[in-house]
Short mmCIF file of C-alpha atoms in Angstrom, two decimals:
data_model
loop_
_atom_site.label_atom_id
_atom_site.label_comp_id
_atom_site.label_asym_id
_atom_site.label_seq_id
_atom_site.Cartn_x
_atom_site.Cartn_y
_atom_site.Cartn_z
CA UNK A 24 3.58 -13.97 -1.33
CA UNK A 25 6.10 -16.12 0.88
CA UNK A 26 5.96 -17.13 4.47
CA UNK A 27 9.11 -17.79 5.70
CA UNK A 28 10.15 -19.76 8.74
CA UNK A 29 13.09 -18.47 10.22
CA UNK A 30 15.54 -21.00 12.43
CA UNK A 31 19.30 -18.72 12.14
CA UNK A 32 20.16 -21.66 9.76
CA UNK A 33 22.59 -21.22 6.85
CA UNK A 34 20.77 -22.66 4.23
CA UNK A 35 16.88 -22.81 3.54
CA UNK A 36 14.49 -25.39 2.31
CA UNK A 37 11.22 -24.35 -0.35
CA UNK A 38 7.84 -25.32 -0.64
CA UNK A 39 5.78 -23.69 -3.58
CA UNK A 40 2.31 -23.94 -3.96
CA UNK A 41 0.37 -22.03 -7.10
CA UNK A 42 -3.10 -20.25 -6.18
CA UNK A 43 -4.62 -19.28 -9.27
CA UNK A 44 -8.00 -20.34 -10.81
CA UNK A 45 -9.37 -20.80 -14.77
CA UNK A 46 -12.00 -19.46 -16.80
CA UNK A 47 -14.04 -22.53 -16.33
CA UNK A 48 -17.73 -22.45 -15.27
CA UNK A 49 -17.85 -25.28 -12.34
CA UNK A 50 -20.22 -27.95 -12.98
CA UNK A 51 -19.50 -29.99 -10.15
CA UNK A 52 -22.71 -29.30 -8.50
CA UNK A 53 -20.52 -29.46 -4.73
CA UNK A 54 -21.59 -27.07 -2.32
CA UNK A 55 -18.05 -25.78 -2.03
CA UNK A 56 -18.44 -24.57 -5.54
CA UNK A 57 -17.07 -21.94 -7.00
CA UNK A 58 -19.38 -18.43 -6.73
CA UNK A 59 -17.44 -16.49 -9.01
CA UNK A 60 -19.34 -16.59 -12.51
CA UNK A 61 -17.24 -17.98 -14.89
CA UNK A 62 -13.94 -19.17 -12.70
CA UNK A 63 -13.11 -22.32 -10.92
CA UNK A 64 -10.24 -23.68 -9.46
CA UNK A 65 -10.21 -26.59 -12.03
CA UNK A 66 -6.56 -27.44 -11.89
CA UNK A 67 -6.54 -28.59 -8.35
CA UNK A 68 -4.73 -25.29 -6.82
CA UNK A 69 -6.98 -24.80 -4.45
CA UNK A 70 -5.70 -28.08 -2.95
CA UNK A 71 -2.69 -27.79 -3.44
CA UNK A 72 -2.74 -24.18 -0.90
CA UNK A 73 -5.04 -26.77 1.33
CA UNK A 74 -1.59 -28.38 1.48
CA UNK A 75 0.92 -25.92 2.28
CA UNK A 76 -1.20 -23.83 4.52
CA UNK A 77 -1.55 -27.30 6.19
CA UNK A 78 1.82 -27.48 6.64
CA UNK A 79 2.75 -23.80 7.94
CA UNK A 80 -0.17 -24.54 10.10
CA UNK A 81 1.77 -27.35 11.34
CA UNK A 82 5.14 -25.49 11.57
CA UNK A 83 3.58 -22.43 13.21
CA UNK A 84 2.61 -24.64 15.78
CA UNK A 85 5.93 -26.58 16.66
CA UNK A 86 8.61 -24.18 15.00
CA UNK A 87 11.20 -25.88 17.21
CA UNK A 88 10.85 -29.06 15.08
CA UNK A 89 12.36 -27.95 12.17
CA UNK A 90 15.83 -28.49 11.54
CA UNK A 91 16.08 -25.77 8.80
CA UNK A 92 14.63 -22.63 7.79
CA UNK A 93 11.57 -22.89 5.62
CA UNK A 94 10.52 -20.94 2.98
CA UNK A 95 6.35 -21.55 1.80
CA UNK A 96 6.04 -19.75 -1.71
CA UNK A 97 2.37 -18.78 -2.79
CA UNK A 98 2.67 -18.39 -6.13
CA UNK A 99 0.47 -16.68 -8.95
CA UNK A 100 -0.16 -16.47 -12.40
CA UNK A 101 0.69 -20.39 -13.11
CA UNK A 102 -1.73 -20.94 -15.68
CA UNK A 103 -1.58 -17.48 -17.22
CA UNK A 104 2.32 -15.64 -17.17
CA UNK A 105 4.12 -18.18 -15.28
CA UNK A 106 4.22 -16.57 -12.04
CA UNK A 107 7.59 -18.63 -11.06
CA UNK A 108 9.56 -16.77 -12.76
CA UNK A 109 8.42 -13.88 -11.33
CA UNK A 110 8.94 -15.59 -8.06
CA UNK A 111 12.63 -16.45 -9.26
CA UNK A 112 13.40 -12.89 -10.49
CA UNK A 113 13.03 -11.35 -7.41
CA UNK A 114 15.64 -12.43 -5.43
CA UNK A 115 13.89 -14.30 -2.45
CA UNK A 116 16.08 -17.24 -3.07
CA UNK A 117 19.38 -15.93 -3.49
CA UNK A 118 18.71 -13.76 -0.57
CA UNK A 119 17.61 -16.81 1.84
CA UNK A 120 20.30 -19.53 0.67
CA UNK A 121 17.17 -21.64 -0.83
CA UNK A 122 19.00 -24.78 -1.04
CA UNK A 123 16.15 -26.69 -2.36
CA UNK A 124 12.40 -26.32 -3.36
CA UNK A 125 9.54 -29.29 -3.43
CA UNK A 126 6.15 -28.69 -5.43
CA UNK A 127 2.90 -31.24 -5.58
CA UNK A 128 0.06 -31.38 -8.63
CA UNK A 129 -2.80 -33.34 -8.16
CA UNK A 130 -3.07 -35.68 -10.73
CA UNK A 131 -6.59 -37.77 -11.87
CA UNK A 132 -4.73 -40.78 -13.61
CA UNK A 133 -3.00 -41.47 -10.28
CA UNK A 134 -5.13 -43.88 -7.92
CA UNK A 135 -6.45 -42.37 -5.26
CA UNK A 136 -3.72 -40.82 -2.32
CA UNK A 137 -0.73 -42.69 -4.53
CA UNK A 138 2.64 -39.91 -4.38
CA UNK A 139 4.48 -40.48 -8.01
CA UNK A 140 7.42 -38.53 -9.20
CA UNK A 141 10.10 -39.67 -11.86
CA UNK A 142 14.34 -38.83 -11.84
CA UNK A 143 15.04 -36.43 -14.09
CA UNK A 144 12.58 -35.04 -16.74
CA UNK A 145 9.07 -35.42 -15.33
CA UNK A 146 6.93 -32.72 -17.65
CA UNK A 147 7.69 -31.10 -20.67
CA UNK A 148 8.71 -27.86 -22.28
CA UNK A 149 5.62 -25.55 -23.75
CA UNK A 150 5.95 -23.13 -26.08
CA UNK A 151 2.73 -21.52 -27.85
CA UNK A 152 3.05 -21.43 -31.85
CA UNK A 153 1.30 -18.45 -33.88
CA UNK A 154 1.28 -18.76 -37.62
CA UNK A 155 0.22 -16.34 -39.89
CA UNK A 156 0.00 -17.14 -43.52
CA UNK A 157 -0.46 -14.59 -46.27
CA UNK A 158 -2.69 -14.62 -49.42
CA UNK A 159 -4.34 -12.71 -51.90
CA UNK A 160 -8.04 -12.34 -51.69
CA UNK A 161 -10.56 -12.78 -54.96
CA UNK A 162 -13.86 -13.36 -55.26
CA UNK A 163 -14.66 -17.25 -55.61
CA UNK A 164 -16.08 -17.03 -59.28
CA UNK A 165 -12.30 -16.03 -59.90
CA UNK A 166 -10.62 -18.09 -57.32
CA UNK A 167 -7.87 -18.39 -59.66
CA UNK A 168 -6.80 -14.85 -59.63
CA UNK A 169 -6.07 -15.27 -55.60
CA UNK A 170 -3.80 -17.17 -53.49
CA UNK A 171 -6.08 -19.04 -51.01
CA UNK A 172 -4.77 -18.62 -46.98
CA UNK A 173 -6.88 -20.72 -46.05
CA UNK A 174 -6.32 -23.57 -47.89
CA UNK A 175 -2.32 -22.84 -47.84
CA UNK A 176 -3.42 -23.15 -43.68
CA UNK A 177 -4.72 -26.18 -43.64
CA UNK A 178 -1.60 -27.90 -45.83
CA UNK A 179 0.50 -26.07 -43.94
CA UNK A 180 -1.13 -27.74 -40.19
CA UNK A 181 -1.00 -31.31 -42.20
CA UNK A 182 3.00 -30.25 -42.93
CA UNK A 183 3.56 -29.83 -39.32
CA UNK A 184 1.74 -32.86 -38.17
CA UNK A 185 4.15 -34.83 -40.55
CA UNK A 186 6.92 -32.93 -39.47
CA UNK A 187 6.56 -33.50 -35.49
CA UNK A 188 5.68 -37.24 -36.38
CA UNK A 189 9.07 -37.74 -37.57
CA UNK A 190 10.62 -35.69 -34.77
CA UNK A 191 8.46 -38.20 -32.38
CA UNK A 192 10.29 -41.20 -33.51
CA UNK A 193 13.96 -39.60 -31.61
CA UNK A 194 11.84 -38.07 -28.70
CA UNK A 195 8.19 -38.02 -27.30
CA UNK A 196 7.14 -34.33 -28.33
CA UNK A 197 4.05 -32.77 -29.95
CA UNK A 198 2.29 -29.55 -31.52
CA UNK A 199 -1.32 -29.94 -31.85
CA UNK A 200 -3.23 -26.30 -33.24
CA UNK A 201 -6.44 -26.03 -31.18
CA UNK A 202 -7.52 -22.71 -33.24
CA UNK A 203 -7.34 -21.57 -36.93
CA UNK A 204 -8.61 -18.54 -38.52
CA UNK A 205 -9.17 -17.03 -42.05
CA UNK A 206 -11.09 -15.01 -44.53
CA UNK A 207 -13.94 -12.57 -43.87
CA UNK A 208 -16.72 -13.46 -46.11
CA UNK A 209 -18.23 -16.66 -47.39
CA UNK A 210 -17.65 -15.77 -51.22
CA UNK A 211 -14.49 -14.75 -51.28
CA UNK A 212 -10.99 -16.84 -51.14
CA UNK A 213 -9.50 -15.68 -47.76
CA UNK A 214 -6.43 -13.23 -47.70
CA UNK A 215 -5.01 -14.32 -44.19
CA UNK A 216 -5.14 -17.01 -42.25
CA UNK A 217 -3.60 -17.70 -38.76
CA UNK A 218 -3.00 -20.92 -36.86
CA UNK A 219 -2.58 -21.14 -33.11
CA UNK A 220 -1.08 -24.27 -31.13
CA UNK A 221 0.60 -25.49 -28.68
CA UNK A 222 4.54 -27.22 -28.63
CA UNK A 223 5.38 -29.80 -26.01
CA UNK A 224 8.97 -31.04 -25.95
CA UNK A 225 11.12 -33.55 -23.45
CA UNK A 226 14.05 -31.36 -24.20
CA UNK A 227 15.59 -27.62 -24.80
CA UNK A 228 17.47 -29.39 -27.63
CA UNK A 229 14.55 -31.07 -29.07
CA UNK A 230 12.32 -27.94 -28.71
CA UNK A 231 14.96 -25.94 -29.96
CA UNK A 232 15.73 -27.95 -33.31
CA UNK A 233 12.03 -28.13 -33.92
CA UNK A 234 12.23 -24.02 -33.41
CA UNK A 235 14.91 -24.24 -36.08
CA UNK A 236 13.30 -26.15 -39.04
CA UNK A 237 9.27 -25.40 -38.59
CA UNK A 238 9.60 -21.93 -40.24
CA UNK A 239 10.78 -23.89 -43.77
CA UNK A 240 8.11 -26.51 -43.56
CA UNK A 241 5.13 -23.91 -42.43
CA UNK A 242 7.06 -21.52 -45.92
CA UNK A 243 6.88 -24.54 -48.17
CA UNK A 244 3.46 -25.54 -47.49
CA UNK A 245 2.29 -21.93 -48.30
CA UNK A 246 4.44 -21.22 -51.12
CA UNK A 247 2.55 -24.28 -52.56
CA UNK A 248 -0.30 -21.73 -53.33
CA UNK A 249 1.88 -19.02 -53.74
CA UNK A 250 1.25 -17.91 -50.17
CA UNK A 251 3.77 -16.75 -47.63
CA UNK A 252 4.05 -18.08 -43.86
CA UNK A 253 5.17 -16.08 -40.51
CA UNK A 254 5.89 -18.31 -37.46
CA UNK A 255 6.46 -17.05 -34.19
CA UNK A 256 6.71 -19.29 -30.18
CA UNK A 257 6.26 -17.74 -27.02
CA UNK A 258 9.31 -18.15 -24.31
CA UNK A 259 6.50 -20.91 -22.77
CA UNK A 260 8.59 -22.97 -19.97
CA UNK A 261 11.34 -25.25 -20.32
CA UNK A 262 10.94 -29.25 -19.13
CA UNK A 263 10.73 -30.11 -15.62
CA UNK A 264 13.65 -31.31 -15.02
CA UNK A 265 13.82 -33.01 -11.22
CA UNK A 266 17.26 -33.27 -9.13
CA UNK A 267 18.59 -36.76 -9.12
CA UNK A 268 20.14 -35.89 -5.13
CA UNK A 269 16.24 -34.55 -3.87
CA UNK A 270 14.36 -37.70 -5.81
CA UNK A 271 17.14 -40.43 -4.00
CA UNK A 272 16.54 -38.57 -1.10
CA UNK A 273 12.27 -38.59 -0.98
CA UNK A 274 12.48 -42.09 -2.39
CA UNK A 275 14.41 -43.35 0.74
CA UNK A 276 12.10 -41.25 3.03
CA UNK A 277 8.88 -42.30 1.22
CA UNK A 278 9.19 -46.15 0.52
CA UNK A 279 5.14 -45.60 -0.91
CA UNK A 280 6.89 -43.34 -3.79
CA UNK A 281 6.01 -44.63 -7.17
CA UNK A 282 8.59 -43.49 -10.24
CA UNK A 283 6.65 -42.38 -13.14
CA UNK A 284 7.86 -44.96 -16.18
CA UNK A 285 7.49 -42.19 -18.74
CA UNK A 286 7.70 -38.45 -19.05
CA UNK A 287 4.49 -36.68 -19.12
CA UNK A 288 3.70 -34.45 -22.46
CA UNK A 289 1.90 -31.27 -20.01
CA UNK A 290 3.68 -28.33 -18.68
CA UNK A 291 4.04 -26.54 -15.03
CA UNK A 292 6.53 -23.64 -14.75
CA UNK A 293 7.77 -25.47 -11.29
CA UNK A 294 10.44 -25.64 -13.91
CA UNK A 295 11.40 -22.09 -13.89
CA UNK A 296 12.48 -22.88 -10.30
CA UNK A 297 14.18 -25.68 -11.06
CA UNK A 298 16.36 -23.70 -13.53
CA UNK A 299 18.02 -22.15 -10.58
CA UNK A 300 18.31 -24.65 -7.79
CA UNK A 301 17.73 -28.12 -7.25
CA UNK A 302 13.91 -28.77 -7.35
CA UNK A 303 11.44 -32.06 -6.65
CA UNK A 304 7.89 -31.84 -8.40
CA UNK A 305 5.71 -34.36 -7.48
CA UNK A 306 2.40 -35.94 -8.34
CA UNK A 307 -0.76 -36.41 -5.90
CA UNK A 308 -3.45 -38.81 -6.65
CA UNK A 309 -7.20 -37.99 -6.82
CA UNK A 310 -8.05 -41.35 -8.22
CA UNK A 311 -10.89 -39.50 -10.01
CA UNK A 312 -9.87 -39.60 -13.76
CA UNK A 313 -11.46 -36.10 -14.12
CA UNK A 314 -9.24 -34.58 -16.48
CA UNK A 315 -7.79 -31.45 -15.19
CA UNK A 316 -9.56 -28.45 -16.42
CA UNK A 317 -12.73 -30.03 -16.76
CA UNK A 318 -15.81 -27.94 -15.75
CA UNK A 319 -16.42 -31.32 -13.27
CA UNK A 320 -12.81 -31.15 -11.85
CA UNK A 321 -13.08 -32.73 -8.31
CA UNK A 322 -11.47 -34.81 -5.83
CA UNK A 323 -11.64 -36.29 -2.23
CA UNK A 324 -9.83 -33.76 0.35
CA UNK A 325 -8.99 -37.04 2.43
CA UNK A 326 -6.10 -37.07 0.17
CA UNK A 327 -5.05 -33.62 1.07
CA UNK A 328 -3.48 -35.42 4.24
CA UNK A 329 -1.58 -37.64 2.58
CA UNK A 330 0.24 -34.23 1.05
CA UNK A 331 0.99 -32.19 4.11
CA UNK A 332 2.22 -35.85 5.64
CA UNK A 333 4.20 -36.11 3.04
CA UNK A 334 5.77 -32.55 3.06
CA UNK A 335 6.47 -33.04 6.71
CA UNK A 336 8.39 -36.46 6.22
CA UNK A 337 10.42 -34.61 3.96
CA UNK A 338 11.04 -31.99 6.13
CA UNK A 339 11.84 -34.05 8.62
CA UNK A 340 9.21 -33.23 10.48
CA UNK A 341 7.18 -35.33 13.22
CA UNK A 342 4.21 -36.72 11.80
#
């Protein structure tokens, strides 16, 4: 869903804001709370559309005042499919002349109403990692006679923790597995096993060589007990990567902007957008430390504000 604010220029400036919620149970205890069982909006998207319908309202209400045409992107499916891309395969910015596109995430570690963005890569590249190791079950009084999964599992995690340790010392990255799976009885050495995790990269290069070589370190740890290891990544999202020309540009029209010293090791498929025209992702403050999707996730909506003022100082907007 777009709303698009239409001046008869050439060219056309983007705002994108994601609207979808988690499977999180809200334990904030705020009367605003959630009342659907189960979901929350415990990534801060439900600020950030306080934010851009903030700033349509303020468009729709002195349209004269911009100097360009405007494009507002509502955006699904960012914590599920990655919804940008979906957004980027349709055509809306070829067809408009998008010239440029600016995106916000609240963010806890930030003090409170503080605007932070870095040059160049800001978040990283995620890819999800599904390993599957083969065995041969046996009962346990014969353990001998199979070829354990499970065990040949847990070498092969420590394998890749070794393995992204060294790849750490060239370039901040990480693969952490958050689930593991094997066997179907107590008593009996398990058959399969299957490993699930997640890959965060600074780089396509980086992700890519990692890509490359994890296959013959997940097969060598499970050929250790004569086991046998399939690896597979989802297409995930590459880094975000923000436009030198847009970050010089909000830097001289926000003197408040901080610059992020270090690349941050989460994802946002902003960069999808980013892949096909310039793009400036930025960080919002709560000030909070509530980590995001935590059942407590909350913030102060003063700071809202401070986002649709910024948007329209970067739109050149009156304030």
């Amino acid at each position: 869903m777009c709303a698009f604010f239409d001046r008869g220029t050439p060219t056309t400036i983007a705002v994108r804001t994601d609207m979808d919620a988690l499977p999180v149970a809200e334990k904030s205890g705020r009367s605003f709370a959630s009342r659907n069982p189960g979901r929350m909006h415990a990534c801060g998207h439900d600020g950030h559309m306080a934010m851009a319908l903030g700033l349509a309202r303020e468009v729709a209400a002195n349209p004269a005042a911009l100097n360009e045409s405007l494009l507002i992107v509502f955006q699904p499916a960012e914590e599920t499919t990655g919804g940008a891309l979906d957004v980027v395969r349709s055509g809306i910015f070829n067809e408009l002349n998008v010239r440029g596109i600016f995106g916000f995430h609240l963010w806890p570690d930030l003090e409170k109403g503080a605007i932070a963005s870095r040059k160049g890569t800001l978040l990283a590249a995620s890819n999800e990692v599904d390993v599957h190791i083969h065995g041969l079950g046996a009962h346990i009084a014969r353990f001998r006679e199979g070829h354990d999964a499970m065990q040949a599992a847990v070498d092969a995690v420590r394998a890749t923790y070794d393995y992204l340790a060294q790849c750490g010392a060239t370039e901040p990255c990480i693969l952490r597995f958050g689930r593991m799976e094997a066997g179907t009885v107590r008593n009996q050495v398990a058959s399969e096993a299957v490993v699930q995790g997640s890959l965060r990269t600074l780089s396509i290069t980086m992700r890519d060589h990692i890509m490359g070589e994890l296959p013959d370190v997940l097969q060598s740890a499970a050929a250790a007990h004569d086991c046998t290891a399939e690896v597979s990544f989802s297409e995930g999202y590459p880094p975000v990567v923000n436009d030198d020309d847009l970050f010089d540009y909000a830097a001289a029209t926000l003197p408040e902007l901080k610059s992020e010293p270090d690349a941050l090791l989460i994802a946002e498929d902003f960069a999808w957008y980013q892949q096909s025209l310039p793009g400036l992702f930025m960080l919002l403050g709560t000030g909070t430390g509530i980590p995001l999707h935590a059942d407590t996730f909350d913030f102060d909506e003063a700071i809202l504000a401070r986002g649709v003022d910024t948007y329209l100082r970067l739109l050149g907007l009156p304030v």
